Amino acid sequence: MKTKTAIPEQKESKRKLFLPIFIAVILVMSTFGIVLSGYSGGESSQDGNSQDGNRVMINEREFVQTPQGTLSVDAGGTTVYLQSAPSELSSVTTGVSTQPLRAAKKIYLSHAPQYTTSGADCDIYNTFKPSVPVLLACYRDGPGCENLPLKDCADAQQGTIVIKFEQGDKNSVSLTDNCYTFIGDPIYITKIVDKLLLDSFGVDVAV
């Protein structure tokens, strides 16, 4: 009698591992700057801000695009990474405090199953990872979350920040007891996260 192989179980195991591996690959790629955004030309404005090649000066801060494309700015010894151009963030307001994020000793990036906002994830991960543990999580169980911890706002506490990403038709951001909740489309969420990072480290891009 022939023995049937467990091919379906192997496929199921591979499917369960897909989401965490996919997110991890995105984060690693972003560390090397696989983000396409550029500056060109060499212009100077009356307010002292200037743009030259892969650099732009805004309020005496130098934003640099590396040859790989990553946009970064030094903020007193911490490198803040952005997907968004500073000009896109000058009029953006978050409406939430940065204090919990500045005091973070551990950060959870928590998603729904099979949903990721790779731009926002990468910016938080790359900015904080050198000094603060940043861990992937899900806020409810489902496909792709089997190997990730479940973290929701109830798990947030002083020093342990949960950043929750939800897809939704109405864009919003809120802060409740050390838990940030971002709801909306990925472009909106990425811009709000980028502005929150700049605010957290005192980088002013208002012109």
mmCIF file of C-alpha atoms in Angstrom:
data_model
loop_
_atom_site.group_PDB
_atom_site.id
_atom_site.type_symbol
_atom_site.label_atom_id
_atom_site.label_comp_id
_atom_site.label_asym_id
_atom_site.label_seq_id
_atom_site.Cartn_x
_atom_site.Cartn_y
_atom_site.Cartn_z
ATOM 1 C CA MET A 1 0.000 0.000 0.000
ATOM 2 C CA LYS A 2 1.380 3.428 -0.984
ATOM 3 C CA THR A 3 1.620 6.107 1.680
ATOM 4 C CA LYS A 4 0.262 9.558 0.760
ATOM 5 C CA THR A 5 2.640 12.427 1.314
ATOM 6 C CA ALA A 6 1.629 15.389 3.482
ATOM 7 C CA ILE A 7 1.821 17.966 0.685
ATOM 8 C CA PRO A 8 -1.248 19.948 1.859
ATOM 9 C CA GLU A 9 0.312 20.360 5.323
ATOM 10 C CA GLN A 10 3.537 21.625 3.771
ATOM 11 C CA LYS A 11 1.641 24.200 1.720
ATOM 12 C CA GLU A 12 -0.292 25.328 4.797
ATOM 13 C CA SER A 13 2.934 25.733 6.775
ATOM 14 C CA LYS A 14 4.462 27.851 4.007
ATOM 15 C CA ARG A 15 1.333 30.030 3.873
ATOM 16 C CA LYS A 16 1.455 30.650 7.622
ATOM 17 C CA LEU A 17 5.035 31.836 7.384
ATOM 18 C CA PHE A 18 4.446 34.164 4.415
ATOM 19 C CA LEU A 19 3.285 37.351 6.180
ATOM 20 C CA PRO A 20 6.000 37.607 8.856
ATOM 21 C CA ILE A 21 8.700 36.760 6.307
ATOM 22 C CA PHE A 22 7.257 39.279 3.836
ATOM 23 C CA ILE A 23 7.215 42.072 6.411
ATOM 24 C CA ALA A 24 10.705 41.217 7.637
ATOM 25 C CA VAL A 25 12.076 41.334 4.080
ATOM 26 C CA ILE A 26 10.532 44.777 3.565
ATOM 27 C CA LEU A 27 12.120 46.072 6.765
ATOM 28 C CA VAL A 28 15.545 44.704 5.867
ATOM 29 C CA MET A 29 15.334 46.116 2.346
ATOM 30 C CA SER A 30 14.424 49.517 3.703
ATOM 31 C CA THR A 31 17.495 49.465 5.939
ATOM 32 C CA PHE A 32 19.540 49.570 2.731
ATOM 33 C CA GLY A 33 17.379 52.336 1.322
ATOM 34 C CA ILE A 34 15.183 50.639 -1.256
ATOM 35 C CA VAL A 35 12.836 53.601 -1.365
ATOM 36 C CA LEU A 36 12.403 55.629 -4.528
ATOM 37 C CA SER A 37 12.172 59.329 -3.858
ATOM 38 C CA GLY A 38 14.364 62.014 -5.283
ATOM 39 C CA TYR A 39 15.554 65.572 -5.319
ATOM 40 C CA SER A 40 17.146 67.229 -8.300
ATOM 41 C CA GLY A 41 18.517 70.551 -9.353
ATOM 42 C CA GLY A 42 20.125 73.181 -7.172
ATOM 43 C CA GLU A 43 17.746 75.830 -5.882
ATOM 44 C CA SER A 44 17.722 78.262 -2.993
ATOM 45 C CA SER A 45 14.677 80.074 -1.621
ATOM 46 C CA GLN A 46 14.392 83.414 0.136
ATOM 47 C CA ASP A 47 13.747 81.731 3.502
ATOM 48 C CA GLY A 48 17.171 80.087 3.426
ATOM 49 C CA ASN A 49 15.963 76.604 2.503
ATOM 50 C CA SER A 50 17.868 75.050 -0.383
ATOM 51 C CA GLN A 51 17.932 72.007 -2.593
ATOM 52 C CA ASP A 52 20.994 70.614 -4.304
ATOM 53 C CA GLY A 53 21.272 67.194 -5.917
ATOM 54 C CA ASN A 54 20.452 64.558 -3.326
ATOM 55 C CA ARG A 55 20.298 67.018 -0.408
ATOM 56 C CA VAL A 56 17.779 69.559 0.776
ATOM 57 C CA MET A 57 18.206 72.068 3.606
ATOM 58 C CA ILE A 58 15.101 72.997 5.599
ATOM 59 C CA ASN A 59 15.317 75.132 8.717
ATOM 60 C CA GLU A 60 19.032 74.361 9.043
ATOM 61 C CA ARG A 61 18.387 70.611 8.858
ATOM 62 C CA GLU A 62 19.962 68.608 6.054
ATOM 63 C CA PHE A 63 17.778 65.889 4.554
ATOM 64 C CA VAL A 64 19.874 63.451 2.568
ATOM 65 C CA GLN A 65 18.911 60.958 -0.073
ATOM 66 C CA THR A 66 21.469 58.180 -0.258
ATOM 67 C CA PRO A 67 22.440 56.616 -3.611
ATOM 68 C CA GLN A 68 20.009 53.818 -2.745
ATOM 69 C CA GLY A 69 17.163 56.303 -2.238
ATOM 70 C CA THR A 70 16.638 56.407 1.538
ATOM 71 C CA LEU A 71 15.669 59.834 2.860
ATOM 72 C CA SER A 72 17.141 60.595 6.269
ATOM 73 C CA VAL A 73 17.881 63.482 8.607
ATOM 74 C CA ASP A 74 20.148 63.686 11.640
ATOM 75 C CA ALA A 75 18.249 64.746 14.761
ATOM 76 C CA GLY A 76 20.761 65.235 17.527
ATOM 77 C CA GLY A 77 22.505 61.904 17.063
ATOM 78 C CA THR A 78 19.426 59.925 15.984
ATOM 79 C CA THR A 79 18.885 59.295 12.288
ATOM 80 C CA VAL A 80 15.219 59.694 11.385
ATOM 81 C CA TYR A 81 14.113 57.845 8.254
ATOM 82 C CA LEU A 82 11.294 59.046 6.019
ATOM 83 C CA GLN A 83 9.341 57.771 3.054
ATOM 84 C CA SER A 84 7.783 61.211 2.560
ATOM 85 C CA ALA A 85 9.456 64.358 1.234
ATOM 86 C CA PRO A 86 9.689 67.172 3.808
ATOM 87 C CA SER A 87 7.592 69.413 1.552
ATOM 88 C CA GLU A 88 4.751 66.896 1.844
ATOM 89 C CA LEU A 89 4.879 67.096 5.647
ATOM 90 C CA SER A 90 5.183 70.849 6.228
ATOM 91 C CA SER A 91 1.430 71.320 6.744
ATOM 92 C CA VAL A 92 0.700 67.916 8.326
ATOM 93 C CA THR A 93 -0.352 67.805 11.982
ATOM 94 C CA THR A 94 -0.766 64.608 13.973
ATOM 95 C CA GLY A 95 -2.848 65.895 16.886
ATOM 96 C CA VAL A 96 -1.280 63.398 19.311
ATOM 97 C CA SER A 97 1.498 63.613 21.895
ATOM 98 C CA THR A 98 4.973 62.360 21.080
ATOM 99 C CA GLN A 99 5.926 61.806 24.732
ATOM 100 C CA PRO A 100 5.134 58.044 24.901
ATOM 101 C CA LEU A 101 7.099 57.415 21.715
ATOM 102 C CA ARG A 102 10.083 59.422 22.958
ATOM 103 C CA ALA A 103 10.071 57.400 26.199
ATOM 104 C CA ALA A 104 9.670 54.021 24.458
ATOM 105 C CA LYS A 105 11.763 51.088 25.676
ATOM 106 C CA LYS A 106 10.006 48.574 23.436
ATOM 107 C CA ILE A 107 7.757 49.060 20.404
ATOM 108 C CA TYR A 108 5.260 46.646 18.848
ATOM 109 C CA LEU A 109 4.130 47.261 15.262
ATOM 110 C CA SER A 110 0.738 45.572 15.254
ATOM 111 C CA HIS A 111 -1.308 44.762 12.143
ATOM 112 C CA ALA A 112 -4.424 42.894 11.151
ATOM 113 C CA PRO A 113 -3.798 39.512 9.497
ATOM 114 C CA GLN A 114 -2.549 39.837 5.919
ATOM 115 C CA TYR A 115 -2.316 43.648 6.139
ATOM 116 C CA THR A 116 0.823 45.734 6.208
ATOM 117 C CA THR A 117 1.744 49.390 5.771
ATOM 118 C CA SER A 118 5.326 48.783 4.735
ATOM 119 C CA GLY A 119 6.312 52.444 4.452
ATOM 120 C CA ALA A 120 5.279 53.396 7.977
ATOM 121 C CA ASP A 121 6.682 50.153 9.380
ATOM 122 C CA CYS A 122 10.080 50.739 7.827
ATOM 123 C CA ASP A 123 10.413 54.306 9.030
ATOM 124 C CA ILE A 124 9.625 53.426 12.647
ATOM 125 C CA TYR A 125 11.768 50.292 12.540
ATOM 126 C CA ASN A 126 14.829 51.967 11.027
ATOM 127 C CA THR A 127 14.609 55.052 13.231
ATOM 128 C CA PHE A 128 14.241 53.247 16.567
ATOM 129 C CA LYS A 129 15.864 49.866 15.978
ATOM 130 C CA PRO A 130 19.438 50.948 16.817
ATOM 131 C CA SER A 131 18.415 51.785 20.403
ATOM 132 C CA VAL A 132 14.919 50.352 21.034
ATOM 133 C CA PRO A 133 13.606 46.817 20.311
ATOM 134 C CA VAL A 134 10.981 47.010 17.549
ATOM 135 C CA LEU A 135 8.878 43.874 17.151
ATOM 136 C CA LEU A 136 6.261 42.814 14.610
ATOM 137 C CA ALA A 137 2.862 41.733 15.969
ATOM 138 C CA CYS A 138 -0.794 41.238 15.107
ATOM 139 C CA TYR A 139 -3.743 42.606 17.077
ATOM 140 C CA ARG A 140 -5.930 39.626 16.219
ATOM 141 C CA ASP A 141 -5.193 36.097 15.124
ATOM 142 C CA GLY A 142 -5.488 34.966 11.552
ATOM 143 C CA PRO A 143 -3.556 33.785 8.487
ATOM 144 C CA GLY A 144 0.030 34.963 8.606
ATOM 145 C CA CYS A 145 -0.039 35.786 12.323
ATOM 146 C CA GLU A 146 0.605 32.305 13.688
ATOM 147 C CA ASN A 147 4.254 33.057 14.426
ATOM 148 C CA LEU A 148 3.762 36.624 15.672
ATOM 149 C CA PRO A 149 2.738 37.804 19.158
ATOM 150 C CA LEU A 150 -0.776 39.193 19.600
ATOM 151 C CA LYS A 151 -0.563 42.780 20.835
ATOM 152 C CA ASP A 152 -3.433 45.241 21.144
ATOM 153 C CA CYS A 153 -3.895 48.512 23.021
ATOM 154 C CA ALA A 154 -4.607 46.583 26.225
ATOM 155 C CA ASP A 155 -0.987 45.384 26.167
ATOM 156 C CA ALA A 156 0.492 48.887 26.034
ATOM 157 C CA GLN A 157 2.017 50.321 29.176
ATOM 158 C CA GLN A 158 4.570 52.899 30.193
ATOM 159 C CA GLY A 159 7.693 52.232 28.150
ATOM 160 C CA THR A 160 6.012 49.523 26.042
ATOM 161 C CA ILE A 161 4.350 51.139 23.058
ATOM 162 C CA VAL A 162 1.864 49.449 20.758
ATOM 163 C CA ILE A 163 1.489 51.042 17.328
ATOM 164 C CA LYS A 164 -1.632 49.675 15.713
ATOM 165 C CA PHE A 165 -2.311 49.926 11.975
ATOM 166 C CA GLU A 166 -5.826 49.500 10.619
ATOM 167 C CA GLN A 167 -7.109 49.813 7.080
ATOM 168 C CA GLY A 168 -10.170 52.036 6.830
ATOM 169 C CA ASP A 169 -12.122 54.458 4.673
ATOM 170 C CA LYS A 170 -11.792 57.317 7.181
ATOM 171 C CA ASN A 171 -8.305 58.522 8.054
ATOM 172 C CA SER A 172 -7.536 59.083 11.733
ATOM 173 C CA VAL A 173 -4.837 58.825 14.385
ATOM 174 C CA SER A 174 -5.326 58.508 18.135
ATOM 175 C CA LEU A 175 -3.312 57.894 21.287
ATOM 176 C CA THR A 176 -4.774 55.983 24.234
ATOM 177 C CA ASP A 177 -2.613 54.881 27.174
ATOM 178 C CA ASN A 178 0.644 54.368 25.244
ATOM 179 C CA CYS A 179 -1.126 52.912 22.223
ATOM 180 C CA TYR A 180 -1.087 54.749 18.908
ATOM 181 C CA THR A 181 -3.806 53.732 16.447
ATOM 182 C CA PHE A 182 -3.507 54.704 12.796
ATOM 183 C CA ILE A 183 -6.531 54.118 10.570
ATOM 184 C CA GLY A 184 -6.738 54.825 6.846
ATOM 185 C CA ASP A 185 -5.000 54.155 3.575
ATOM 186 C CA PRO A 186 -1.257 53.366 3.543
ATOM 187 C CA ILE A 187 -0.258 56.721 2.007
ATOM 188 C CA TYR A 188 -2.029 58.694 4.732
ATOM 189 C CA ILE A 189 -0.647 56.474 7.487
ATOM 190 C CA THR A 190 2.916 56.778 6.177
ATOM 191 C CA LYS A 191 2.754 60.586 6.083
ATOM 192 C CA ILE A 192 1.310 60.808 9.595
ATOM 193 C CA VAL A 193 3.928 58.403 10.941
ATOM 194 C CA ASP A 194 6.727 60.358 9.245
ATOM 195 C CA LYS A 195 5.467 63.608 10.774
ATOM 196 C CA LEU A 196 5.158 61.958 14.190
ATOM 197 C CA LEU A 197 8.779 60.825 13.934
ATOM 198 C CA LEU A 198 9.947 64.309 13.025
ATOM 199 C CA ASP A 199 7.958 65.824 15.886
ATOM 200 C CA SER A 200 9.336 63.235 18.306
ATOM 201 C CA PHE A 201 12.905 64.278 17.569
ATOM 202 C CA GLY A 202 12.263 68.016 17.250
ATOM 203 C CA VAL A 203 12.707 68.331 13.492
ATOM 204 C CA ASP A 204 10.675 71.266 12.135
ATOM 205 C CA VAL A 205 9.838 71.196 8.409
ATOM 206 C CA ALA A 206 7.369 74.100 8.413
ATOM 207 C CA VAL A 207 8.223 76.723 5.795
#
